[in-house]
Structures are given as C-alpha cells and as structure tokens.
Amino acid sequence: MASESGAKTVREEWGTRFGFLMAMLGGMVGSGNIWRMPYTTGQNGGGAFLLAYIVLLFVIAVPGLMAESALGSYTKRGVIGAFKKTYGRGWSEGFGLVVVLTTIALASYYMPIVGQVIYYTIHSFLLTFSQSGFESVPFWNAFTASPLLTIGTHTLAVALVAGVLLFGIRRGIERVVKWMIPLLVITLIVVAVRGLTLPGATEGLAFALTPDWEYLVRGQTWIAALGQALFSTGLGWGIALTFGSYLRKNDDIPLGAGIFTAIGNTSIGLLAIFTVFPVVFAFGLEPTAGAELTFISLVSVFPQMAGGSIWAILFFVGFFFAAFSTALVIIEVAVTTVAEETRLDRTQTVLAVCTVIWLLGIPSAYSASFLGTMDFMFGNWGLPLATLLIIGTVGWKVGPERLRVIELNRNADVHIGSWWDPVIKYVVPVVMVFIMAYYLVTNIAASTMQTVGGVVLMAVLLVGAVLVMRTVRRRGRPGVDAGGD
Amino acid sequence: MALSTAAWVVMVGSIGVLWVPAMWALFRTLRDEDRKLELLTEQGKIDTYSPGALAELREWIRTHPDDEYAPDARERYDDCVETLRDIDEPFYDWSDAEIEELRTLSE
C-alpha cells in the first residue's frame, strides 16, 4: 500500500446497516429494472435467459461487488483516493478520474430520463391519464418536442438530487433511500397483484417465463444475460467502492454488499416481470417496446383499468423511486471524490458537480438521439472500462487474496474462500474485455461512426485522464481530504 | 391461457433462487448487526475474524512476511487476538480452547 501524506479524513459513516443496504439497492434498481429486465427475459428464451442470468449473477456480479466494496472499505476513500492509496500518487490516479468522468457522463444523460419520470408522476397525480380523450402518443410527442419541458424537468431532477445530497450520506441519501426502496417494492407488489388478476395476464407470465431451452446454447442469450447482470448491478461504476468507503468499522461486506444487493436487485427485476407483463399482455401491448412501454403503452392502458388513476399513481411513484434513487447514488460517486480531491466543502462540491451534470445533460434533454448516442458510447465501452479498471486493480495490483484475507473476511457474516481469487483476477477482467470487444465487433458495421467515435472517446478519456493526473501531481498540488460532510 | 408446467417451475424456481436468498441475506445481516451492536454496547469491542478467517490471515502473514500489506495484516491479527482475550463473549464461534491457543505474532 502506498504511503499517503494527506491529512487524515474524518469520514461520515452509515447510520444503520439497513440504510447502507437500501442505498446499494437503490443504486442498482433503476428504470432498466422496470422495462428492460422483463422484455429482455421474454426475448431471450424466458426461463432459459433467467437461468443464464442467475448463473452470471452469482459467478461475476456477486464476487465483483464484494471486491469493489472491499476496496472502498479498505482504502476509506472515494474513487480517485482509492487508486491513489493503491498505486501511490501520480498518473495511475487517472484511472479513478476515468471512473468519475464516466459516472458524470452517465448521470448527465440519466437525469433527463429522471425528469421524464417526474413529469409523468406529476401528471399521474393530476389524473391526466384518466381524462376523457387522453392519448398517450400525442402526450409523449408534445413532451419530447418541447425543450422547455424536457430541459425543465431535467433541471428539476438535478435540483431534487442536489437537495438530498446537500444533507450528506447519513442525513441525506440514507434517510431518503430507507423509505424509497421499501416503498418501491410495496408499490410493485400492489401493481403486480392487480395486474395478475386481469384477464389474459397469464400470457404475459408465459411469454417471460416459459423456458425455451434452445436459447441456452445460443451465445446471444448469454451476452444478453451478461449485459443485464453487469449493467443492472452497476458493477465497477464506483458505487460499491464509494458506499463501501462509508462502512463502519464492524460492518460486513460479503453478505450485505455482495450477496444481498445483487440478488435483491434481481429479485426486484423479477418482481417487475410480474408487475409489467401481465398488464402488457392483458391489453395486447407490444412487449418489446423498450422505454416506450412505460411512457406510451402502459399510460394508455391504466385508464382502461378499474381504478386506473390509482394504479397509474402507484406505478409512477414506484418508477420515480427507482430512477431517483439511482440518480442519487451515481452522483454521490462524483461528489465524494471531488470533495476529497479538492478544497471544496460538501455543499460547494454538490453544487459544482450537479451544475456540471446539469450543463452536460442539456443536450441529452434536448435531443433523444444525442441521449441515445451517449448511452451507446458510455454503455458499451465507458462503463465496462470503468469496471475493468476497478476490478483489474483489485485483481492485479492489490491482489484478491490479500484483500480477501485482510479486509473482505473481516467482520464478515459469511466466510469467502479462495475460489473468489481467480474469479476476480481472471474471470471478471476477461469478461469485461470480451464484452467491449463484442460490442465493437457487432456494432462496427451497423453504426461505424458511433462505434469508432465511442472507442476513440474512451481511449482519449483514458489517456487524457492519466496525463492530467500526472501533470497535476508533478506540479505538486496535493489534494486536500475533505470528504464526508 | 394457463401457464405450462415448465413456466411454473421457472417461476417458483426463480423465486426460490432469488427472493428466498435475498430475504435470508437481509434478515441474517440485520440480525448480525443487532448482535454486534449488543456486544459492542456490553463489551466495548468485538472479535473481527472468525476462526477460519483468522487462521487464513495468519497463514498469509507467514507466507508473505515482507509484503507491503503485511504490517497492516499483523496489526489486524494481533488486534483480534487481544480482543478475544479481553472479551467475555465473542461474536464468532470461538471456543475457550481455541482462544487459549491463540498467540499474538510477537509472542
């Protein structure tokens, strides 16, 4: 471990174990759980996909989340600080900068989506969807065609997130997610119960769950399952590392940060299948409509249900909780790191980071195609690169055995054996390299410019971040630890 | 349309493989936290490694004496041994005989 000359940080800690668990879950459970998991399952062989997904979840996501959380818990630093403590001061801190910039980019195009959810949630309370003559397509088109609405709701979403983050880890994030996540689960259960009682609802379950075992031997099924397992759990995005750094002295990592959060997130994805698909099939909607499923299809059928206004409110409140909690958690990754690495206090950091995200998010709020391009570039290469940097650091610099015997099994509720070491050293990094190469090969012909642009952007990001950190450290401007509150 | 047997199996299996372990993990970890807090309140400190984990740590220290992480590992090892000697009730399943046999690295 490289020595550090920085001042000792007085860090915040989670107030309760439940708060930490809900924050981890909140970061993972996002809008993708509501619309992506169900149709991905249905499209890829139903039960066969679920089997592949569960295997990959246990083999890659659970061990990976343990590694990332343990790195944060051991270093007690945010992303850049963790790299600094692991490699020493200098160019390698650029790896941490890449992770932070990737999460900022992710947040910039995620916030407009949160804004959309807020807009629809407000209208569900205004009973707009139940008014006579309401049509979901013109409503959606009117929203997306109005910069005032798209940028306005994006602004509102960023402002709400900033408002919570200003209160810090314990009084802000923890206080909010402790209520939001249980309520999200409750709303999904209530809507699922209603959906399952609709005529024709079982067709939705049949579509999503009937196993087509031929899919198990198709590479595409495993790729889809891998993508879902990685992106749904947020492995390597700096979330588990950041939140692990706020763990208390006697907190466990393997059971809470690894097993519960990964499986809990997937459990909510399964609940979303029971919530969304019965309604989709009961009303003959297109199950593979993607995000439109939520903003166009479901909105059009709620009024047709008895007590439709109530179901719409419940659904969109749950959807808002999922999207908003994820936004909170993603932005906290940047806030923690910037607070540690600069002379800004938490309030200044939250305002600065949220302002940057708001500005970067305006193009995505204004243009759906720009948002799609950002998602394409960062989803396909930025996030896997961040994962590779974090897990690769644990696997090849810290060493999985060292981290496991010293940190991971300390205060552990379940003991992690030596099987974990090769998974972190070889399996996860190889999978990340594979998935980036796979996305490159499969996209290069269909969208050459975007693919080349994405790969070049990530290369520039990586090299640029390393050079920036090297230059900054050579000038001898040490960061001032000011994390926490 | 009735669900096929295979779909039922997948549904029940998924719930069994996902929801049951998730609920078990949640209750187990929250129960353990309560227990840790109870012991911390009573004793001021608790043991940090299980018998298996501490044995692994000791073995790692023995095989990596000059590792850059070794000083931290030694400190954590000794801290756990001293804590086990000081407290009346350990969190992990330590027997009195096992605790009696433990030695700090300097002993």
Coordinates of C-alpha atoms in Angstrom, one line a residue:
Chain A
M1 CA 0.0 0.0 0.0
A2 CA 1.5 3.3 -1.0
S3 CA 2.0 5.7 1.8
E4 CA -0.1 8.8 1.9
S5 CA 0.8 12.2 3.0
G6 CA -2.7 13.6 3.0
A7 CA -4.5 14.7 6.1
K8 CA -6.5 12.1 8.0
T9 CA -10.1 12.3 6.9
V10 CA -12.9 12.4 9.3
R11 CA -15.4 10.5 7.2
E12 CA -19.1 10.1 7.6
E13 CA -20.4 6.6 8.2
W14 CA -23.7 4.9 7.5
G15 CA -26.1 5.3 10.4
T16 CA -27.6 1.9 10.1
R17 CA -26.9 -1.3 8.2
F18 CA -30.3 -1.1 6.7
G19 CA -29.5 2.3 5.3
F20 CA -26.4 1.1 3.6
L21 CA -28.2 -1.9 2.1
M22 CA -31.0 0.2 0.8
A23 CA -28.6 2.7 -0.7
M24 CA -26.7 -0.1 -2.5
L25 CA -30.1 -1.5 -3.7
G26 CA -31.3 2.0 -4.7
G27 CA -28.2 2.5 -6.8
M28 CA -28.8 -0.7 -8.7
V29 CA -32.6 -0.7 -9.1
G30 CA -33.2 1.8 -11.8
S31 CA -35.6 2.4 -14.7
G32 CA -34.0 -0.5 -16.5
N33 CA -35.4 -2.9 -13.9
I34 CA -38.9 -1.7 -14.7
W35 CA -38.9 -2.1 -18.5
R36 CA -35.7 -3.7 -19.6
M37 CA -35.5 -6.8 -17.5
P38 CA -39.0 -8.1 -18.4
Y39 CA -38.6 -7.8 -22.2
T40 CA -35.0 -9.0 -22.2
T41 CA -36.2 -12.1 -20.4
G42 CA -39.1 -12.6 -22.8
Q43 CA -37.0 -12.0 -25.9
N44 CA -34.2 -14.4 -24.9
G45 CA -35.9 -17.7 -24.1
G46 CA -37.7 -16.8 -20.9
G47 CA -36.6 -19.3 -18.3
A48 CA -33.5 -20.2 -20.3
F49 CA -32.4 -16.5 -20.1
L50 CA -33.2 -16.3 -16.4
L51 CA -31.1 -19.4 -15.8
A52 CA -28.1 -17.9 -17.7
Y53 CA -28.6 -14.6 -15.9
I54 CA -28.7 -16.1 -12.5
V55 CA -25.5 -18.1 -13.2
L56 CA -23.7 -15.0 -14.4
L57 CA -25.0 -13.0 -11.4
F58 CA -23.5 -15.5 -8.9
V59 CA -20.3 -16.0 -10.9
I60 CA -19.5 -12.4 -11.8
A61 CA -21.7 -9.8 -10.2
V62 CA -21.7 -11.0 -6.6
P63 CA -17.9 -11.6 -6.3
G64 CA -17.3 -8.4 -8.3
L65 CA -19.4 -6.3 -5.9
M66 CA -17.6 -7.8 -3.0
A67 CA -14.3 -6.8 -4.5
E68 CA -15.3 -3.3 -5.2
S69 CA -16.9 -2.7 -1.8
A70 CA -13.9 -4.2 -0.1
L71 CA -11.5 -1.9 -1.9
G72 CA -13.6 1.1 -0.8
S73 CA -13.9 -0.2 2.8
Y74 CA -10.1 -0.8 3.0
T75 CA -9.0 2.5 1.5
K76 CA -11.8 4.6 3.1
R77 CA -11.6 6.8 0.1
G78 CA -13.7 7.7 -3.0
V79 CA -12.7 6.5 -6.4
I80 CA -9.6 8.6 -7.1
G81 CA -8.4 8.3 -3.5
A82 CA -8.7 4.5 -3.7
F83 CA -6.5 4.4 -6.7
K84 CA -4.1 6.9 -5.1
K85 CA -3.9 4.7 -1.9
T86 CA -3.4 1.6 -4.0
Y87 CA -0.9 2.8 -6.6
G88 CA 0.6 5.8 -5.0
R89 CA 0.3 9.4 -6.1
G90 CA 0.6 10.1 -9.8
W91 CA -0.6 9.0 -13.2
S92 CA -2.5 6.0 -12.0
E93 CA -5.0 8.2 -10.3
G94 CA -6.1 8.9 -13.8
F95 CA -7.8 5.5 -13.6
G96 CA -10.0 6.9 -10.9
L97 CA -10.6 10.0 -12.9
V98 CA -11.9 7.9 -15.8
V99 CA -14.4 6.2 -13.4
V100 CA -15.6 9.5 -12.1
L101 CA -15.9 11.1 -15.5
T102 CA -17.8 8.1 -16.7
T103 CA -20.3 8.3 -13.9
I104 CA -20.7 12.0 -14.5
A105 CA -21.4 11.3 -18.2
L106 CA -23.8 8.5 -17.2
A107 CA -25.6 10.9 -14.8
S108 CA -25.7 13.6 -17.5
Y109 CA -27.9 11.5 -19.8
Y110 CA -29.7 9.7 -17.0
M111 CA -31.1 12.9 -15.4
P112 CA -33.3 13.8 -18.4
I113 CA -34.8 10.3 -18.0
V114 CA -35.4 11.0 -14.3
G115 CA -37.0 14.3 -15.5
Q116 CA -39.4 12.3 -17.8
V117 CA -40.4 10.1 -14.9
I118 CA -41.0 13.1 -12.7
Y119 CA -43.2 14.7 -15.4
Y120 CA -45.3 11.5 -15.8
T121 CA -45.5 11.1 -12.0
I122 CA -46.8 14.6 -11.6
H123 CA -49.4 14.0 -14.3
S124 CA -50.5 10.8 -12.7
F125 CA -51.3 12.8 -9.6
L126 CA -53.1 15.3 -11.7
L127 CA -55.2 12.4 -13.1
T128 CA -54.2 13.5 -16.7
F129 CA -54.1 9.9 -17.9
S130 CA -57.7 9.3 -16.9
Q131 CA -59.2 12.3 -18.6
S132 CA -61.5 11.7 -21.5
G133 CA -59.8 11.9 -24.8
F134 CA -56.3 11.4 -23.4
E135 CA -54.0 9.9 -25.9
S136 CA -50.6 8.7 -24.9
V137 CA -48.7 9.1 -28.2
P138 CA -49.5 12.8 -28.7
F139 CA -48.9 13.4 -25.0
W140 CA -45.4 11.9 -25.3
N141 CA -44.6 13.7 -28.5
A142 CA -45.7 17.0 -27.0
F143 CA -43.4 16.4 -24.1
T144 CA -40.3 15.4 -26.2
A145 CA -40.9 18.2 -28.7
S146 CA -40.8 20.9 -26.0
P147 CA -37.3 21.9 -24.9
L148 CA -39.0 23.9 -22.1
L149 CA -40.5 20.7 -20.7
T150 CA -37.5 18.3 -21.3
I151 CA -34.8 20.7 -20.1
G152 CA -37.1 22.0 -17.3
T153 CA -37.8 18.5 -15.9
H154 CA -34.1 17.7 -16.3
T155 CA -33.3 20.8 -14.3
L156 CA -35.9 19.8 -11.6
A157 CA -34.4 16.3 -11.4
V158 CA -30.9 17.7 -10.9
A159 CA -32.2 20.2 -8.3
L160 CA -34.0 17.5 -6.3
V161 CA -30.9 15.3 -6.3
A162 CA -28.7 18.2 -5.2
G163 CA -31.2 19.0 -2.5
V164 CA -30.9 15.5 -1.0
L165 CA -27.1 15.3 -1.5
L166 CA -26.5 18.6 0.4
F167 CA -27.6 16.8 3.5
G168 CA -24.8 14.3 3.2
I169 CA -24.6 10.5 3.4
R170 CA -26.5 9.8 6.6
R171 CA -29.0 12.7 6.8
G172 CA -29.4 12.8 3.0
I173 CA -29.1 9.6 1.0
E174 CA -29.7 7.2 3.8
R175 CA -32.7 9.0 5.1
V176 CA -34.3 9.0 1.7
V177 CA -33.5 5.5 0.4
K178 CA -34.6 3.9 3.7
W179 CA -38.1 4.9 2.8
M180 CA -37.9 4.9 -1.0
I181 CA -36.7 1.3 -1.6
P182 CA -39.2 -0.5 0.6
L183 CA -42.0 1.7 -0.8
L184 CA -40.8 0.9 -4.3
V185 CA -41.1 -2.8 -3.5
I186 CA -44.5 -2.3 -2.0
T187 CA -45.9 -0.4 -5.0
L188 CA -44.6 -3.0 -7.4
I189 CA -46.2 -5.8 -5.4
V190 CA -49.5 -3.9 -5.2
V191 CA -49.5 -3.3 -9.0
A192 CA -48.4 -6.9 -9.7
V193 CA -51.3 -8.2 -7.7
R194 CA -53.7 -6.0 -9.7
G195 CA -52.0 -7.0 -13.0
L196 CA -52.1 -10.7 -12.3
T197 CA -55.9 -10.5 -11.7
L198 CA -56.5 -9.0 -15.2
P199 CA -58.0 -11.3 -17.9
G200 CA -55.2 -12.6 -20.1
A201 CA -52.5 -11.7 -17.6
T202 CA -51.0 -15.2 -17.6
E203 CA -50.0 -14.8 -21.2
G204 CA -47.5 -12.2 -20.0
L205 CA -46.1 -14.6 -17.5
A206 CA -46.0 -17.3 -20.1
F207 CA -44.0 -15.0 -22.5
A208 CA -41.5 -14.1 -19.9
L209 CA -41.1 -17.4 -18.0
T210 CA -41.8 -20.3 -20.4
P211 CA -38.3 -21.8 -21.0
D212 CA -37.1 -22.3 -24.5
W213 CA -34.0 -24.4 -23.8
E214 CA -32.6 -23.9 -27.3
Y215 CA -31.7 -20.4 -26.2
L216 CA -29.3 -21.8 -23.6
V217 CA -26.9 -22.9 -26.3
R218 CA -27.1 -19.5 -28.1
G219 CA -24.3 -17.1 -27.5
Q220 CA -26.7 -14.2 -27.8
T221 CA -28.7 -15.3 -24.8
W222 CA -25.5 -15.4 -22.6
I223 CA -24.4 -12.0 -24.0
A224 CA -27.8 -10.5 -23.1
A225 CA -27.7 -12.1 -19.7
L226 CA -24.2 -10.8 -19.2
G227 CA -25.2 -7.3 -20.2
Q228 CA -28.2 -7.4 -17.8
A229 CA -26.1 -8.8 -15.0
L230 CA -23.4 -6.2 -15.3
F231 CA -25.4 -3.1 -16.1
S232 CA -28.3 -3.9 -13.7
T233 CA -25.9 -4.3 -10.7
G234 CA -23.7 -1.3 -11.6
L235 CA -20.6 -3.4 -11.0
G236 CA -17.4 -1.3 -11.3
W237 CA -19.1 2.1 -11.6
G238 CA -17.6 3.3 -8.4
I239 CA -20.9 3.0 -6.5
A240 CA -20.0 0.0 -4.3
L241 CA -16.5 1.4 -3.8
T242 CA -17.8 4.8 -2.7
F243 CA -20.5 3.4 -0.4
G244 CA -18.1 0.7 0.9
S245 CA -15.8 3.6 2.0
Y246 CA -18.6 4.8 4.3
L247 CA -19.0 1.5 6.1
R248 CA -18.5 1.4 9.8
K249 CA -15.6 -0.5 11.5
N250 CA -17.5 -3.7 12.3
D251 CA -19.7 -3.9 9.1
D252 CA -19.8 -7.0 7.0
I253 CA -19.1 -6.8 3.2
P254 CA -19.7 -10.2 1.6
L255 CA -23.3 -10.8 2.7
G256 CA -24.6 -7.2 2.5
A257 CA -22.6 -5.6 -0.3
G258 CA -22.3 -8.7 -2.4
I259 CA -25.0 -11.3 -2.0
F260 CA -27.9 -9.2 -0.8
T261 CA -27.6 -6.3 -3.1
A262 CA -27.0 -8.3 -6.3
I263 CA -29.7 -10.8 -5.6
G264 CA -32.1 -8.2 -4.1
N265 CA -31.7 -6.1 -7.2
T266 CA -32.5 -9.1 -9.4
S267 CA -35.4 -10.0 -7.2
I268 CA -36.9 -6.6 -7.9
G269 CA -36.3 -7.2 -11.6
L270 CA -38.3 -10.4 -11.3
L271 CA -41.0 -8.5 -9.5
A272 CA -41.1 -6.1 -12.4
I273 CA -41.8 -9.0 -14.7
F274 CA -44.8 -9.9 -12.5
T275 CA -45.8 -6.2 -12.5
V276 CA -45.4 -5.1 -16.1
F277 CA -46.1 -8.1 -18.3
P278 CA -49.5 -9.2 -17.1
V279 CA -50.7 -5.7 -17.9
V280 CA -48.9 -5.6 -21.2
F281 CA -50.4 -8.9 -22.4
A282 CA -53.8 -8.3 -20.9
F283 CA -54.2 -5.2 -23.1
G284 CA -52.4 -6.6 -26.1
L285 CA -49.4 -4.2 -26.0
E286 CA -46.1 -4.7 -27.7
P287 CA -43.8 -6.2 -25.0
T288 CA -40.5 -5.2 -26.7
A289 CA -41.3 -1.5 -26.9
G290 CA -38.4 -0.6 -24.6
A291 CA -38.7 2.7 -22.8
E292 CA -41.9 3.5 -24.8
L293 CA -43.5 0.6 -23.0
T294 CA -43.6 2.8 -19.9
F295 CA -44.2 6.2 -21.3
I296 CA -46.7 5.3 -24.0
S297 CA -48.1 1.8 -23.8
L298 CA -48.8 1.5 -20.0
V299 CA -50.0 5.0 -19.8
S300 CA -52.7 4.2 -22.4
V301 CA -54.0 1.2 -20.6
F302 CA -54.1 2.5 -17.0
P303 CA -57.3 4.5 -17.7
Q304 CA -58.9 1.3 -19.0
M305 CA -58.5 -0.5 -15.7
A306 CA -60.9 -0.1 -12.9
G307 CA -59.4 2.5 -10.5
G308 CA -56.9 3.2 -13.2
S309 CA -55.8 6.6 -11.7
I310 CA -54.7 4.9 -8.5
W311 CA -52.7 2.2 -10.5
A312 CA -51.1 4.9 -12.6
I313 CA -50.1 6.9 -9.4
L314 CA -48.7 3.8 -7.7
F315 CA -46.8 2.7 -10.8
F316 CA -45.2 6.0 -11.5
V317 CA -44.4 6.7 -7.9
G318 CA -42.5 3.3 -7.8
F319 CA -40.9 4.2 -11.1
F320 CA -39.8 7.6 -9.7
F321 CA -38.3 5.9 -6.6
A322 CA -36.3 3.5 -8.8
A323 CA -35.0 6.2 -11.1
F324 CA -34.4 8.9 -8.4
S325 CA -32.5 6.6 -6.0
T326 CA -30.2 5.5 -8.8
A327 CA -29.5 9.1 -9.7
L328 CA -28.7 10.0 -6.1
V329 CA -26.2 7.2 -5.8
I330 CA -24.5 7.7 -9.2
I331 CA -23.9 11.4 -8.5
E332 CA -22.7 10.7 -5.0
V333 CA -19.7 8.8 -6.5
A334 CA -18.6 12.1 -8.1
V335 CA -19.4 14.2 -5.1
T336 CA -17.4 12.0 -2.7
T337 CA -14.4 12.0 -4.9
V338 CA -14.4 15.7 -5.8
A339 CA -14.9 16.6 -2.1
E340 CA -11.8 14.6 -1.2
E341 CA -9.6 15.7 -4.1
T342 CA -10.3 19.5 -4.0
R343 CA -10.5 22.2 -1.4
L344 CA -14.3 22.4 -1.7
D345 CA -16.6 21.6 1.2
R346 CA -19.5 19.2 0.6
T347 CA -22.0 22.0 -0.2
Q348 CA -19.8 23.6 -2.7
T349 CA -19.0 20.1 -4.2
V350 CA -22.6 19.1 -4.5
L351 CA -23.5 22.4 -6.2
A352 CA -20.4 22.2 -8.5
V353 CA -20.9 18.6 -9.5
C354 CA -24.7 19.0 -10.0
T355 CA -24.1 22.1 -12.1
V356 CA -21.7 20.3 -14.4
I357 CA -24.1 17.3 -14.7
W358 CA -27.0 19.7 -15.4
L359 CA -25.0 21.5 -18.2
L360 CA -23.7 18.3 -19.7
G361 CA -27.3 16.9 -19.6
I362 CA -28.9 19.7 -21.5
P363 CA -28.1 18.2 -25.0
S364 CA -29.5 14.8 -23.9
A365 CA -32.6 16.5 -22.5
Y366 CA -33.0 18.5 -25.8
S367 CA -32.3 15.6 -28.2
A368 CA -33.3 12.0 -27.8
S369 CA -30.8 11.0 -30.5
F370 CA -28.0 12.7 -28.5
L371 CA -29.1 10.8 -25.4
G372 CA -29.0 7.6 -27.4
T373 CA -25.5 8.3 -28.7
M374 CA -24.3 9.0 -25.2
D375 CA -25.9 5.8 -23.9
F376 CA -24.4 3.8 -26.9
M377 CA -20.8 5.1 -26.2
F378 CA -20.7 5.0 -22.5
G379 CA -23.0 2.0 -22.1
N380 CA -21.0 -0.1 -24.5
W381 CA -17.5 1.0 -23.6
G382 CA -17.3 3.6 -20.8
L383 CA -18.9 1.5 -18.1
P384 CA -17.1 -1.7 -18.9
L385 CA -13.9 0.2 -19.0
A386 CA -14.6 1.6 -15.5
T387 CA -15.4 -1.9 -14.3
L388 CA -12.2 -3.2 -15.8
L389 CA -10.1 -0.5 -14.1
I390 CA -11.7 -1.1 -10.7
I391 CA -11.8 -4.9 -10.7
G392 CA -8.5 -5.1 -12.6
T393 CA -6.9 -3.0 -9.8
V394 CA -8.2 -5.5 -7.2
G395 CA -7.2 -8.5 -9.3
W396 CA -3.7 -7.4 -10.4
K397 CA -2.5 -4.6 -8.1
V398 CA -4.0 -5.1 -4.7
G399 CA -4.3 -8.9 -5.2
P400 CA -7.5 -10.7 -4.5
E401 CA -6.0 -13.0 -1.8
R402 CA -4.6 -10.1 0.1
L403 CA -7.8 -8.1 0.0
R404 CA -9.9 -11.2 0.9
V405 CA -7.9 -12.3 4.0
I406 CA -7.2 -8.8 5.3
E407 CA -10.4 -7.0 4.5
L408 CA -13.2 -9.0 3.0
N409 CA -13.4 -11.7 5.6
R410 CA -13.0 -9.2 8.5
N411 CA -16.3 -8.8 10.3
A412 CA -17.9 -11.0 7.6
D413 CA -21.3 -12.6 8.1
V414 CA -20.3 -15.3 5.6
H415 CA -16.7 -16.6 5.0
I416 CA -15.4 -16.2 1.5
G417 CA -13.0 -18.9 0.4
S418 CA -10.1 -19.0 -2.1
W419 CA -12.5 -19.7 -5.0
W420 CA -13.0 -15.9 -5.1
D421 CA -9.4 -15.1 -6.0
P422 CA -9.3 -16.4 -9.6
V423 CA -12.8 -15.0 -10.3
I424 CA -11.5 -11.5 -9.5
K425 CA -8.1 -11.9 -11.1
Y426 CA -9.1 -13.6 -14.3
V427 CA -12.8 -14.2 -14.9
V428 CA -14.2 -10.7 -14.4
P429 CA -11.4 -8.8 -16.3
V430 CA -11.6 -11.3 -19.2
V431 CA -15.3 -10.9 -19.4
M432 CA -15.1 -7.1 -19.4
V433 CA -12.5 -7.2 -22.2
F434 CA -14.7 -9.7 -24.1
I435 CA -17.8 -7.6 -23.8
M436 CA -16.1 -4.5 -25.0
A437 CA -14.7 -6.4 -28.0
Y438 CA -18.0 -8.0 -28.7
Y439 CA -19.8 -4.6 -28.8
L440 CA -17.1 -3.3 -31.0
V441 CA -17.3 -6.2 -33.5
T442 CA -21.1 -6.3 -33.5
N443 CA -21.6 -2.6 -33.9
I444 CA -18.8 -1.6 -36.3
A445 CA -20.7 -2.5 -39.4
A446 CA -24.1 -1.1 -38.5
S447 CA -23.0 2.1 -36.8
T448 CA -19.4 2.7 -37.9
M449 CA -19.2 6.4 -36.9
Q450 CA -20.7 5.9 -33.5
T451 CA -18.7 2.9 -32.8
V452 CA -15.4 4.4 -33.8
G453 CA -16.3 7.6 -32.0
G454 CA -17.1 5.7 -28.9
V455 CA -13.9 3.7 -28.8
V456 CA -11.8 6.8 -29.7
L457 CA -13.6 8.8 -27.0
M458 CA -12.8 6.1 -24.4
A459 CA -9.2 6.0 -25.5
V460 CA -8.9 9.8 -25.3
L461 CA -10.6 9.7 -21.9
L462 CA -8.2 7.1 -20.5
V463 CA -5.0 8.7 -21.9
G464 CA -6.2 12.2 -21.1
A465 CA -7.1 11.4 -17.5
V466 CA -3.8 9.7 -16.9
L467 CA -1.9 12.7 -18.4
V468 CA -4.0 15.2 -16.4
M469 CA -3.4 13.4 -13.1
R470 CA 0.3 13.0 -13.9
T471 CA 0.6 16.7 -14.7
V472 CA -1.4 17.8 -11.6
R473 CA 0.7 15.6 -9.3
R474 CA 4.0 16.7 -10.8
R475 CA 3.1 20.3 -10.1
G476 CA 2.9 19.3 -6.5
R477 CA -0.7 20.2 -5.8
P478 CA -1.8 17.6 -3.3
G479 CA -5.4 17.1 -2.8
V480 CA -7.0 18.1 0.4
D481 CA -9.0 15.5 2.1
A482 CA -12.3 17.0 2.9
G483 CA -14.6 14.1 2.3
G484 CA -17.7 13.4 4.3
D485 CA -19.7 16.2 5.4
Chain B
M1 CA -54.4 -19.3 -21.1
A2 CA -52.9 -21.5 -18.3
L3 CA -49.2 -21.5 -17.5
S4 CA -47.3 -24.5 -18.6
T5 CA -45.7 -26.7 -16.0
A6 CA -42.3 -25.6 -17.2
A7 CA -43.3 -21.9 -16.7
W8 CA -44.5 -22.7 -13.2
V9 CA -41.2 -24.5 -12.5
V10 CA -39.2 -21.5 -13.7
M11 CA -41.4 -19.0 -11.8
V12 CA -41.2 -21.0 -8.5
G13 CA -37.5 -21.7 -9.1
S14 CA -36.7 -18.1 -9.7
I15 CA -38.5 -17.0 -6.6
G16 CA -36.7 -19.7 -4.7
V17 CA -33.3 -18.8 -6.0
L18 CA -33.7 -15.1 -5.8
W19 CA -36.3 -13.9 -3.3
V20 CA -35.5 -16.5 -0.7
P21 CA -31.8 -15.9 -0.6
A22 CA -32.3 -12.1 -0.7
M23 CA -34.7 -12.2 2.2
W24 CA -32.4 -14.6 4.1
A25 CA -29.4 -12.4 3.5
L26 CA -31.3 -9.3 4.6
F27 CA -32.5 -10.8 7.8
R28 CA -29.2 -12.5 8.5
T29 CA -27.1 -9.4 8.1
L30 CA -29.5 -7.2 10.1
R31 CA -29.7 -9.8 12.9
D32 CA -25.9 -10.0 12.9
E33 CA -25.7 -6.2 13.1
D34 CA -28.0 -6.2 16.1
R35 CA -25.8 -8.9 17.8
K36 CA -22.7 -6.9 17.1
L37 CA -24.2 -3.7 18.5
E38 CA -25.3 -5.6 21.5
L39 CA -21.8 -7.0 22.1
L40 CA -20.2 -3.6 21.5
T41 CA -22.5 -2.0 24.0
E42 CA -21.8 -4.7 26.6
Q43 CA -18.0 -5.1 26.0
G44 CA -16.8 -2.1 24.1
K45 CA -15.3 -4.2 21.3
I46 CA -15.8 -7.4 19.4
D47 CA -13.7 -10.0 17.7
T48 CA -13.2 -9.2 14.0
Y49 CA -12.3 -12.5 12.4
S50 CA -13.9 -16.0 12.6
P51 CA -11.6 -18.9 13.5
G52 CA -11.2 -19.8 9.8
A53 CA -10.6 -16.3 8.7
L54 CA -8.0 -15.6 11.4
A55 CA -6.2 -18.9 10.5
E56 CA -6.1 -17.8 6.9
L57 CA -4.8 -14.4 7.9
R58 CA -2.1 -15.9 10.0
E59 CA -1.1 -18.2 7.2
W60 CA -1.0 -15.3 4.7
I61 CA 1.2 -13.3 7.1
R62 CA 3.6 -16.3 7.5
T63 CA 3.9 -16.8 3.7
H64 CA 4.1 -13.0 2.9
P65 CA 6.3 -11.6 5.7
D66 CA 7.7 -8.8 3.6
D67 CA 4.5 -7.8 1.7
E68 CA 3.6 -4.1 1.8
Y69 CA 0.3 -5.0 3.3
A70 CA 1.9 -7.3 6.0
P71 CA 2.2 -4.6 8.7
D72 CA -1.5 -3.8 8.5
A73 CA -2.3 -7.5 8.4
R74 CA -0.2 -8.1 11.6
E75 CA -1.9 -5.2 13.3
R76 CA -5.3 -6.6 12.5
Y77 CA -4.3 -10.1 13.5
D78 CA -2.9 -9.0 16.9
D79 CA -5.9 -6.7 17.5
C80 CA -8.3 -9.7 17.0
V81 CA -6.3 -12.0 19.3
E82 CA -6.1 -9.4 22.0
T83 CA -9.8 -8.6 21.7
L84 CA -10.6 -12.3 22.0
R85 CA -8.6 -12.5 25.3
D86 CA -10.3 -9.4 26.7
I87 CA -13.9 -10.1 25.9
D88 CA -16.3 -12.5 27.6
E89 CA -18.4 -13.3 24.7
P90 CA -17.1 -13.5 21.1
F91 CA -19.3 -12.7 18.1
Y92 CA -17.9 -15.6 16.1
D93 CA -17.9 -19.3 17.2
W94 CA -14.7 -19.3 19.2
S95 CA -14.3 -21.9 21.8
D96 CA -12.4 -21.2 25.0
A97 CA -9.8 -23.7 24.0
E98 CA -9.2 -22.1 20.6
I99 CA -8.8 -18.7 22.3
E100 CA -6.4 -20.1 24.8
E101 CA -4.2 -21.4 22.0
L102 CA -4.0 -18.1 20.2
R103 CA -0.8 -16.1 20.3
T104 CA -0.1 -12.7 19.0
L105 CA 2.6 -12.5 16.4
S106 CA 5.2 -11.1 18.8
E107 CA 4.7 -13.8 21.3

